[in-house]
Short mmCIF file of C-alpha atoms in Angstrom, two decimals:
data_model
loop_
_atom_site.label_atom_id
_atom_site.label_comp_id
_atom_site.label_asym_id
_atom_site.label_seq_id
_atom_site.Cartn_x
_atom_site.Cartn_y
_atom_site.Cartn_z
CA MET Y 1 0.00 0.00 0.00
CA ALA Y 2 1.18 3.51 0.49
CA SER Y 3 4.43 4.13 2.27
CA ASN Y 4 4.26 4.02 6.02
CA ALA Y 5 4.49 7.75 6.39
CA ALA Y 6 2.70 8.99 9.48
CA VAL Y 7 1.00 11.62 7.39
CA PRO Y 8 -0.58 11.24 3.95
CA PHE Y 9 1.01 13.25 1.19
CA TRP Y 10 -1.73 15.81 0.93
CA ARG Y 11 -1.66 16.65 4.58
CA ALA Y 12 2.08 17.04 4.44
CA ALA Y 13 1.54 19.60 1.72
CA GLY Y 14 -0.79 21.63 3.90
CA MET Y 15 -4.12 20.62 2.40
CA THR Y 16 -7.05 19.76 4.56
CA TYR Y 17 -9.21 16.74 3.96
CA ILE Y 18 -11.85 19.02 2.51
CA THR Y 19 -9.52 20.40 -0.15
CA TYR Y 20 -8.37 16.89 -0.98
CA SER Y 21 -11.86 15.54 -1.42
CA ASN Y 22 -12.87 18.55 -3.48
CA ILE Y 23 -10.00 18.00 -5.87
CA CYS Y 24 -10.91 14.32 -6.19
CA ALA Y 25 -14.52 15.26 -6.82
CA ASN Y 26 -13.39 17.68 -9.49
CA LEU Y 27 -11.40 14.94 -11.18
CA VAL Y 28 -14.40 12.63 -11.15
CA ARG Y 29 -16.64 15.35 -12.56
CA ASN Y 30 -14.24 15.95 -15.39
CA CYS Y 31 -14.44 12.29 -16.32
CA LEU Y 32 -18.12 12.45 -17.13
CA LYS Y 33 -19.48 12.40 -20.65
CA GLU Y 34 -20.86 15.44 -22.28
CA PRO Y 35 -24.43 16.35 -21.28
CA TYR Y 36 -23.86 15.27 -17.68
CA LYS Y 37 -20.50 16.94 -17.59
CA THR Y 38 -21.80 20.47 -18.08
CA GLU Y 39 -24.54 19.81 -15.53
CA ALA Y 40 -22.03 18.60 -13.01
CA LEU Y 41 -19.69 21.49 -13.64
CA THR Y 42 -22.46 23.93 -12.73
CA ARG Y 43 -22.42 22.30 -9.32
CA GLU Y 44 -18.86 23.38 -8.92
CA LYS Y 45 -19.18 27.12 -9.02
CA VAL Y 46 -17.89 28.93 -5.97
CA HIS Y 47 -18.56 32.54 -5.19
CA PHE Y 48 -18.36 34.38 -1.92
CA SER Y 49 -16.66 37.40 -0.50
CA ILE Y 50 -14.65 36.90 2.65
CA SER Y 51 -13.07 39.50 4.84
CA LYS Y 52 -10.85 38.88 7.82
CA TRP Y 53 -11.25 41.13 10.84
CA THR Y 54 -8.55 41.86 13.35
CA ASP Y 55 -9.17 43.84 16.49
CA GLY Y 56 -12.45 45.26 15.34
CA LYS Y 57 -11.18 46.43 11.97
CA PRO Y 58 -11.81 44.77 8.65
CA GLU Y 59 -9.11 44.09 6.14
CA LYS Y 60 -9.85 44.32 2.46
CA PRO Y 61 -12.41 41.71 1.41
CA SER Y 62 -11.37 39.22 -1.20
CA MET Y 63 -13.67 37.48 -3.63
CA TYR Y 64 -13.47 33.79 -4.17
CA LEU Y 65 -14.08 32.88 -7.75
CA PHE Y 66 -12.80 29.40 -7.74
CA THR Y 67 -11.43 27.90 -10.87
CA ILE Y 68 -8.15 27.09 -9.25
CA PHE Y 69 -9.25 23.52 -8.78
CA PHE Y 70 -8.37 22.71 -12.33
CA VAL Y 71 -4.78 23.81 -11.93
CA LEU Y 72 -4.40 22.09 -8.59
CA SER Y 73 -5.95 18.91 -9.86
CA GLN Y 74 -3.45 18.70 -12.72
CA ILE Y 75 -0.61 19.05 -10.23
CA TRP Y 76 -1.99 16.32 -8.02
CA VAL Y 77 -2.71 13.92 -10.83
CA PHE Y 78 0.89 14.28 -11.87
CA SER Y 79 2.27 13.77 -8.40
CA LEU Y 80 -0.08 10.85 -7.72
CA SER Y 81 1.17 9.03 -10.79
CA PHE Y 82 4.72 9.84 -9.73
CA LEU Y 83 4.20 8.29 -6.30
CA ILE Y 84 2.54 5.21 -7.71
CA HIS Y 85 5.61 4.65 -9.87
CA PHE Y 86 7.71 4.47 -6.76
CA LEU Y 87 5.68 1.69 -5.23
CA MET G 1 -59.12 79.19 -15.06
CA ALA G 2 -57.64 77.92 -11.89
CA MET G 3 -60.86 76.06 -11.28
CA ALA G 4 -60.68 74.44 -14.70
CA ALA G 5 -57.08 73.41 -14.08
CA LEU G 6 -58.00 71.79 -10.80
CA ARG G 7 -60.88 70.01 -12.44
CA ARG G 8 -58.59 68.63 -15.09
CA GLU G 9 -56.22 67.45 -12.46
CA GLY G 10 -58.49 64.53 -12.01
CA ARG G 11 -61.49 64.93 -9.85
CA ARG G 12 -63.31 62.60 -12.13
CA PHE G 13 -64.92 60.62 -9.34
CA ALA G 14 -66.81 63.59 -8.05
CA PRO G 15 -68.34 65.45 -10.96
CA LEU G 16 -70.60 67.45 -8.68
CA ILE G 17 -67.69 68.95 -6.86
CA SER G 18 -66.41 72.26 -8.11
CA PRO G 19 -63.74 73.78 -5.95
CA ARG G 20 -64.61 77.00 -4.22
CA PRO G 21 -62.85 79.97 -5.78
CA ILE G 22 -60.92 81.06 -2.69
CA THR G 23 -59.33 77.74 -1.94
CA ALA G 24 -58.62 77.15 -5.60
CA VAL G 25 -56.56 80.30 -5.90
CA ARG G 26 -54.68 79.49 -2.75
CA SER G 27 -53.70 76.00 -3.57
CA SER G 28 -53.73 75.39 -7.31
CA PRO G 29 -50.12 76.31 -8.17
CA ILE G 30 -48.68 74.42 -5.23
CA ALA G 31 -50.23 71.02 -4.69
CA PRO G 32 -53.63 69.45 -4.68
CA THR G 33 -53.30 68.47 -1.06
CA TYR G 34 -55.08 70.68 1.39
CA GLU G 35 -57.47 70.43 4.24
CA ASP G 36 -60.96 71.75 3.70
CA GLU G 37 -63.12 73.34 6.27
CA GLY G 38 -66.74 72.26 6.05
CA PRO G 39 -69.59 74.58 6.90
CA ILE G 40 -69.71 73.61 10.60
CA GLY G 41 -65.94 73.83 11.01
CA VAL G 42 -65.49 70.04 10.55
CA ARG G 43 -62.08 69.30 9.01
CA TYR G 44 -61.65 66.54 6.53
CA ILE G 45 -58.93 65.51 4.15
CA SER G 46 -59.21 66.13 0.45
CA THR G 47 -60.19 63.21 -1.71
CA GLN G 48 -57.04 63.63 -3.78
CA VAL G 49 -54.84 62.78 -0.84
CA VAL G 50 -56.86 59.70 -0.01
CA ARG G 51 -56.91 58.58 -3.58
CA ASN G 52 -53.12 58.83 -3.89
CA ARG G 53 -52.73 56.89 -0.73
CA MET G 54 -55.06 54.18 -2.00
CA LYS G 55 -53.13 53.89 -5.24
CA SER G 56 -49.80 53.45 -3.48
CA VAL G 57 -51.19 50.95 -0.99
CA LYS G 58 -52.64 48.94 -3.84
CA ASN G 59 -49.26 48.89 -5.58
CA ILE G 60 -47.57 47.77 -2.40
CA GLN G 61 -50.09 44.97 -2.08
CA LYS G 62 -49.35 43.79 -5.61
CA ILE G 63 -45.61 43.88 -5.02
CA THR G 64 -45.78 41.95 -1.77
CA LYS G 65 -48.02 39.34 -3.36
CA ALA G 66 -45.50 38.91 -6.17
CA MET G 67 -42.64 38.62 -3.68
CA LYS G 68 -44.53 35.93 -1.86
CA MET G 69 -44.92 33.92 -5.07
CA VAL G 70 -41.24 34.31 -5.87
CA ALA G 71 -40.25 33.20 -2.40
CA ALA G 72 -42.57 30.20 -2.66
CA SER G 73 -40.96 29.03 -5.88
CA LYS G 74 -37.44 29.52 -4.52
CA LEU G 75 -38.43 27.60 -1.43
CA ARG G 76 -39.56 24.63 -3.47
CA ALA G 77 -36.23 24.55 -5.25
CA VAL G 78 -34.11 24.65 -2.09
CA GLN G 79 -36.30 22.38 -0.03
CA THR G 80 -35.48 19.15 -1.87
CA LYS G 81 -31.77 19.93 -1.61
CA THR G 82 -32.09 20.56 2.09
CA GLU G 83 -33.93 17.36 2.82
CA ASN G 84 -31.36 15.40 0.89
CA SER G 85 -28.51 17.06 2.74
CA ARG G 86 -29.82 15.95 6.12
CA GLY G 87 -28.44 12.52 5.45
CA LEU G 88 -24.92 13.93 5.37
CA TRP G 89 -24.50 14.86 8.99
CA GLN G 90 -26.68 12.25 10.65
CA PRO G 91 -24.01 9.53 10.57
CA PHE G 92 -21.58 11.99 12.13
CA THR G 93 -23.89 12.72 14.97
CA ALA G 94 -24.43 9.01 15.44
CA LEU G 95 -20.68 8.48 15.63
CA LEU G 96 -19.30 11.55 17.32
CA GLY G 97 -22.33 12.96 19.06
CA ASP G 98 -23.44 16.55 19.31
CA LEU G 99 -22.47 17.90 22.70
CA PRO G 100 -23.38 21.52 23.09
CA SER G 101 -22.59 21.42 26.77
CA VAL G 102 -18.96 20.56 26.32
CA ASP G 103 -16.55 22.69 28.28
CA VAL G 104 -13.93 24.29 26.06
CA LYS G 105 -11.60 27.22 26.16
CA LYS G 106 -11.88 28.57 22.67
CA SER G 107 -15.25 28.41 21.04
CA VAL G 108 -16.10 29.93 17.74
CA VAL G 109 -19.70 30.80 16.93
CA VAL G 110 -20.57 30.60 13.25
CA THR G 111 -23.71 32.66 12.72
CA ILE G 112 -25.57 32.02 9.52
CA SER G 113 -27.95 34.66 8.25
CA SER G 114 -29.31 35.98 4.99
CA ASP G 115 -27.97 38.70 2.75
CA LYS G 116 -31.34 40.14 1.81
CA GLY G 117 -33.94 41.53 4.12
CA LEU G 118 -37.73 41.46 4.34
CA CYS G 119 -37.60 37.98 5.78
CA GLY G 120 -39.20 38.40 9.17
CA GLY G 121 -37.35 37.80 12.40
CA ILE G 122 -35.05 34.90 11.61
CA ASN G 123 -31.85 36.90 11.45
CA SER G 124 -32.51 38.61 14.75
CA THR G 125 -33.18 35.29 16.46
CA ALA G 126 -29.94 33.85 15.10
CA VAL G 127 -27.96 36.82 16.40
CA LYS G 128 -29.73 36.68 19.74
CA ILE G 129 -28.81 33.02 20.16
CA SER G 130 -25.21 33.70 19.18
CA LYS G 131 -24.95 36.37 21.82
CA GLY G 132 -26.56 34.03 24.31
CA ILE G 133 -24.01 31.34 23.57
CA ARG G 134 -21.26 33.83 24.11
CA LYS G 135 -22.67 34.68 27.52
CA LEU G 136 -22.96 31.02 28.42
CA ASN G 137 -19.37 30.48 27.47
CA SER G 138 -17.93 33.37 29.37
CA GLY G 139 -15.58 32.68 32.20
CA PRO G 140 -11.91 32.77 33.10
CA GLU G 141 -9.61 31.77 30.22
CA LYS G 142 -12.54 31.22 27.94
CA GLU G 143 -13.06 33.21 24.81
CA THR G 144 -15.64 33.24 22.09
CA LYS G 145 -15.12 34.51 18.58
CA TYR G 146 -17.64 35.08 15.81
CA VAL G 147 -17.60 34.03 12.20
CA VAL G 148 -20.43 35.77 10.42
CA LEU G 149 -22.13 34.62 7.25
CA GLY G 150 -24.55 37.05 5.64
CA GLU G 151 -25.09 40.77 5.66
CA LYS G 152 -27.92 40.93 8.16
CA ALA G 153 -26.06 39.34 11.03
CA LYS G 154 -23.01 41.40 10.11
CA ALA G 155 -24.97 44.61 10.59
CA GLN G 156 -26.24 43.51 13.97
CA LEU G 157 -23.03 42.05 15.34
CA ILE G 158 -20.83 44.93 14.24
CA ARG G 159 -22.77 47.22 16.49
CA ASP G 160 -21.70 45.72 19.78
CA SER G 161 -19.33 42.81 19.25
CA LYS G 162 -16.80 44.31 16.89
CA LYS G 163 -13.77 43.05 18.78
CA ASP G 164 -14.82 39.44 18.69
CA ILE G 165 -15.40 39.04 14.99
CA GLU G 166 -12.88 36.90 13.15
CA LEU G 167 -14.29 36.50 9.65
CA ILE G 168 -17.16 37.95 7.72
CA ILE G 169 -18.47 36.19 4.65
CA THR G 170 -21.10 37.64 2.34
CA GLU G 171 -22.55 37.15 -1.14
CA LEU G 172 -22.97 33.49 -0.55
CA GLN G 173 -26.13 33.00 -2.59
CA LYS G 174 -25.04 34.51 -5.86
CA ASN G 175 -24.95 31.09 -7.51
CA PRO G 176 -27.28 28.31 -6.41
CA LEU G 177 -25.89 26.66 -3.30
CA ASN G 178 -23.74 23.61 -3.82
CA TYR G 179 -21.47 21.50 -1.71
CA THR G 180 -18.26 22.70 -3.33
CA GLN G 181 -18.92 26.28 -2.36
CA VAL G 182 -19.75 25.52 1.23
CA SER G 183 -16.81 23.18 1.61
CA VAL G 184 -14.39 25.82 0.31
CA LEU G 185 -15.93 28.19 2.83
CA ALA G 186 -15.53 25.65 5.61
CA ASP G 187 -11.95 25.18 4.57
CA GLU G 188 -11.30 28.90 4.85
CA ILE G 189 -12.81 28.96 8.29
CA LEU G 190 -10.75 25.99 9.42
CA LYS G 191 -7.57 27.56 8.13
CA ASN G 192 -8.10 31.00 9.58
CA VAL G 193 -9.61 30.34 12.95
CA GLU G 194 -8.29 28.42 15.93
CA PHE G 195 -10.99 26.62 17.77
CA ASP G 196 -11.71 23.99 20.35
CA ALA G 197 -15.39 23.85 19.50
CA LEU G 198 -17.33 25.30 16.61
CA ARG G 199 -20.90 26.18 17.28
CA ILE G 200 -22.97 26.75 14.19
CA VAL G 201 -26.11 28.82 14.72
CA PHE G 202 -28.77 28.62 12.06
CA ASN G 203 -32.53 28.37 11.59
CA LYS G 204 -33.64 24.84 11.00
CA PHE G 205 -36.49 24.45 8.58
CA GLN G 206 -39.32 22.48 10.18
CA SER G 207 -42.12 23.62 7.92
CA VAL G 208 -43.17 26.62 5.91
CA VAL G 209 -44.34 28.45 9.00
CA SER G 210 -41.96 27.20 11.66
CA PHE G 211 -38.22 27.73 11.86
CA LEU G 212 -36.32 26.64 14.92
CA PRO G 213 -33.05 28.32 15.76
CA THR G 214 -30.55 25.51 16.29
CA VAL G 215 -26.98 25.12 17.40
CA SER G 216 -24.78 22.36 16.03
CA THR G 217 -21.49 21.70 17.74
CA VAL G 218 -18.39 20.39 16.02
CA LEU G 219 -15.43 19.62 18.26
CA SER G 220 -11.80 19.77 17.33
CA PRO G 221 -9.91 16.44 17.29
CA GLU G 222 -8.08 17.11 20.54
CA ILE G 223 -11.31 17.77 22.36
CA VAL G 224 -12.82 14.63 20.86
CA GLU G 225 -9.90 12.65 22.29
CA ARG G 226 -10.34 14.29 25.63
CA GLU G 227 -14.04 13.54 25.72
CA ALA G 228 -13.44 10.00 24.54
CA GLU G 229 -11.18 9.41 27.52
CA SER G 230 -13.78 10.69 29.93
CA GLY G 231 -16.31 8.17 28.68
CA GLY G 232 -19.85 8.71 27.63
CA LYS G 233 -20.90 8.51 24.05
CA LEU G 234 -17.48 9.23 22.64
CA GLY G 235 -15.90 6.59 24.84
CA ASP G 236 -16.99 3.95 22.40
CA LEU G 237 -14.69 5.29 19.74
CA ASP G 238 -11.95 2.88 20.73
CA ASN G 239 -14.14 -0.06 19.90
CA TYR G 240 -13.82 0.75 16.23
CA GLU G 241 -11.15 -0.95 14.22
CA ILE G 242 -9.10 1.27 11.96
CA GLU G 243 -8.19 -0.02 8.55
CA GLY G 244 -5.38 1.21 6.41
CA GLY G 245 -2.16 2.68 7.64
CA GLU G 246 -3.60 5.66 9.41
CA THR G 247 -3.57 6.43 13.06
CA LYS G 248 -6.60 7.24 15.13
CA GLY G 249 -5.55 10.86 15.49
CA GLU G 250 -5.20 11.18 11.75
CA ILE G 251 -8.63 9.70 11.11
CA LEU G 252 -10.20 11.93 13.73
CA GLN G 253 -8.70 14.95 12.06
CA ASN G 254 -10.14 13.96 8.69
CA LEU G 255 -13.48 13.15 10.24
CA VAL G 256 -13.72 16.43 12.06
CA GLU G 257 -12.96 18.43 8.95
CA PHE G 258 -15.46 16.50 6.91
CA GLN G 259 -18.04 16.73 9.68
CA PHE G 260 -17.66 20.48 9.78
CA SER G 261 -18.08 20.72 6.04
CA CYS G 262 -21.22 18.55 6.04
CA VAL G 263 -22.79 20.32 8.98
CA MET G 264 -22.09 23.70 7.36
CA PHE G 265 -23.64 22.53 4.11
CA ASN G 266 -26.78 21.42 5.85
CA ALA G 267 -26.90 24.55 7.98
CA VAL G 268 -26.54 26.90 5.03
CA LEU G 269 -29.26 25.07 3.11
CA GLU G 270 -31.63 24.98 6.07
CA ASN G 271 -31.09 28.66 6.64
CA ALA G 272 -31.80 29.42 3.00
CA CYS G 273 -35.05 27.44 3.25
CA SER G 274 -36.04 29.21 6.43
CA GLU G 275 -35.26 32.54 4.83
CA GLN G 276 -37.59 31.87 1.92
CA GLY G 277 -40.29 30.52 4.18
CA ALA G 278 -40.05 33.50 6.51
CA ARG G 279 -40.13 35.85 3.55
CA MET G 280 -43.28 34.12 2.31
CA SER G 281 -45.09 34.58 5.57
CA ALA G 282 -43.81 38.14 6.02
CA MET G 283 -45.00 39.14 2.55
CA ASP G 284 -48.28 37.35 3.12
CA SER G 285 -49.04 39.27 6.29
CA SER G 286 -47.89 42.43 4.56
CA SER G 287 -50.38 41.90 1.72
CA ARG G 288 -53.11 41.23 4.23
CA ASN G 289 -52.30 44.40 6.13
CA ALA G 290 -52.25 46.36 2.88
CA GLY G 291 -55.69 44.95 2.08
CA ASP G 292 -57.02 46.05 5.46
CA MET G 293 -55.51 49.47 5.01
CA LEU G 294 -57.11 49.72 1.60
CA ASP G 295 -60.54 48.92 3.07
CA ARG G 296 -60.17 51.59 5.70
CA LEU G 297 -58.98 54.13 3.17
CA THR G 298 -61.92 53.32 0.90
CA LEU G 299 -64.32 54.01 3.74
CA THR G 300 -62.59 57.30 4.50
CA TYR G 301 -62.66 58.20 0.83
CA ASN G 302 -66.37 57.56 0.50
CA ARG G 303 -67.13 59.46 3.68
CA THR G 304 -65.07 62.41 2.47
CA ARG G 305 -66.68 62.37 -0.93
CA GLN G 306 -70.19 62.27 0.47
CA ALA G 307 -69.38 65.01 2.96
CA SER G 308 -68.15 67.36 0.23
CA ILE G 309 -71.18 66.59 -1.93
CA THR G 310 -73.43 67.43 1.02
CA THR G 311 -71.48 70.64 1.59
CA GLU G 312 -71.94 71.73 -2.01
CA LEU G 313 -75.63 70.95 -1.89
CA ILE G 314 -76.04 72.95 1.28
CA GLU G 315 -74.23 75.90 -0.24
CA ILE G 316 -76.31 75.82 -3.41
CA ILE G 317 -79.56 75.49 -1.54
CA SER G 318 -78.76 78.18 0.98
CA GLY G 319 -77.55 80.42 -1.82
CA ALA G 320 -80.76 79.84 -3.72
CA SER G 321 -82.93 80.44 -0.69
CA ALA G 322 -80.95 83.61 0.15
CA LEU G 323 -81.70 84.91 -3.37
CA GLU G 324 -85.39 84.15 -3.05
CA GLY G 325 -85.88 85.12 0.45
#
């Protein structure tokens, strides 16, 4: 199985389980065939505006328009295949 | 000429009424609104004023009825999603329990509210409960921070709890709600906020007319371990066998993150449902009130109209009898 590292690779890279499962879900959605694929991709849209407050003062709010999954997922697919080669 | 202008201005419902010359000169360039003095010194409002009022109340009634229909259709759309999402957190509660009475140092209250208004009292109840939780959790070495979702709670919490706010998140409902969005949000909260226990305050959707404010508690993995050692529901966790190469601490970490994401998803959906339901009932009572107001205004209008007709008749008759007599 995987190497006996105490920590799985994604947690070592600073991802939470949520990020990991979202990337996997994105990969699965991209594997669908055409009419279902566009439907599923509409379920992936992320939009919210978040602003961090310190000491009673807001910092500048940042918008989350998330299409970064695609880039991240390519990176992880690559590194996954790399790891599997080692085992 | 002034009289003709006033007549053209629209006193079509009262053809017998011709404005008296003195009052016409006084008020025609300015506005048609004025108070008339009847023959006995009784004051009554001009029919024009009442008619304008009736027109605007009728428009308001139409608008609120339309808003109710819109809210009803949105509710139908979100309701199926919400009922399906309830199955996500129930296994977590069966496994890890929901212990609102757990004693922790750092608790974070996630208040979920709506961005738009006109939805009744649900946002105020959510904020009230959040503040109540904060009071319950106050004590030496204990602190409570807020994470606010939605504009309405933001407005209320900024007023008196500015120092305790960690994150504010708005514009959540721009696209239809989906799991990806809420999980990214949950991820942001997990990354930015240190917590021992997360208490999520939202309005649970029981039915179209009833929304219960609820608190769901998600504990951090260390607190879960601590509670597991002290027995009770969580004490059974050691009976489970762990497959794969992961340790119990690792699995608990994953579980807690996933639990938070699922509970947030359900909470946001339930709150959206409650918002639409509350808006429906608010707009419904608003239309009903507008209808009542319209009835009362109609009565006033008719009374006013008849009174001015009577006044004119009296004037004509007394004028005629003065000429004869």
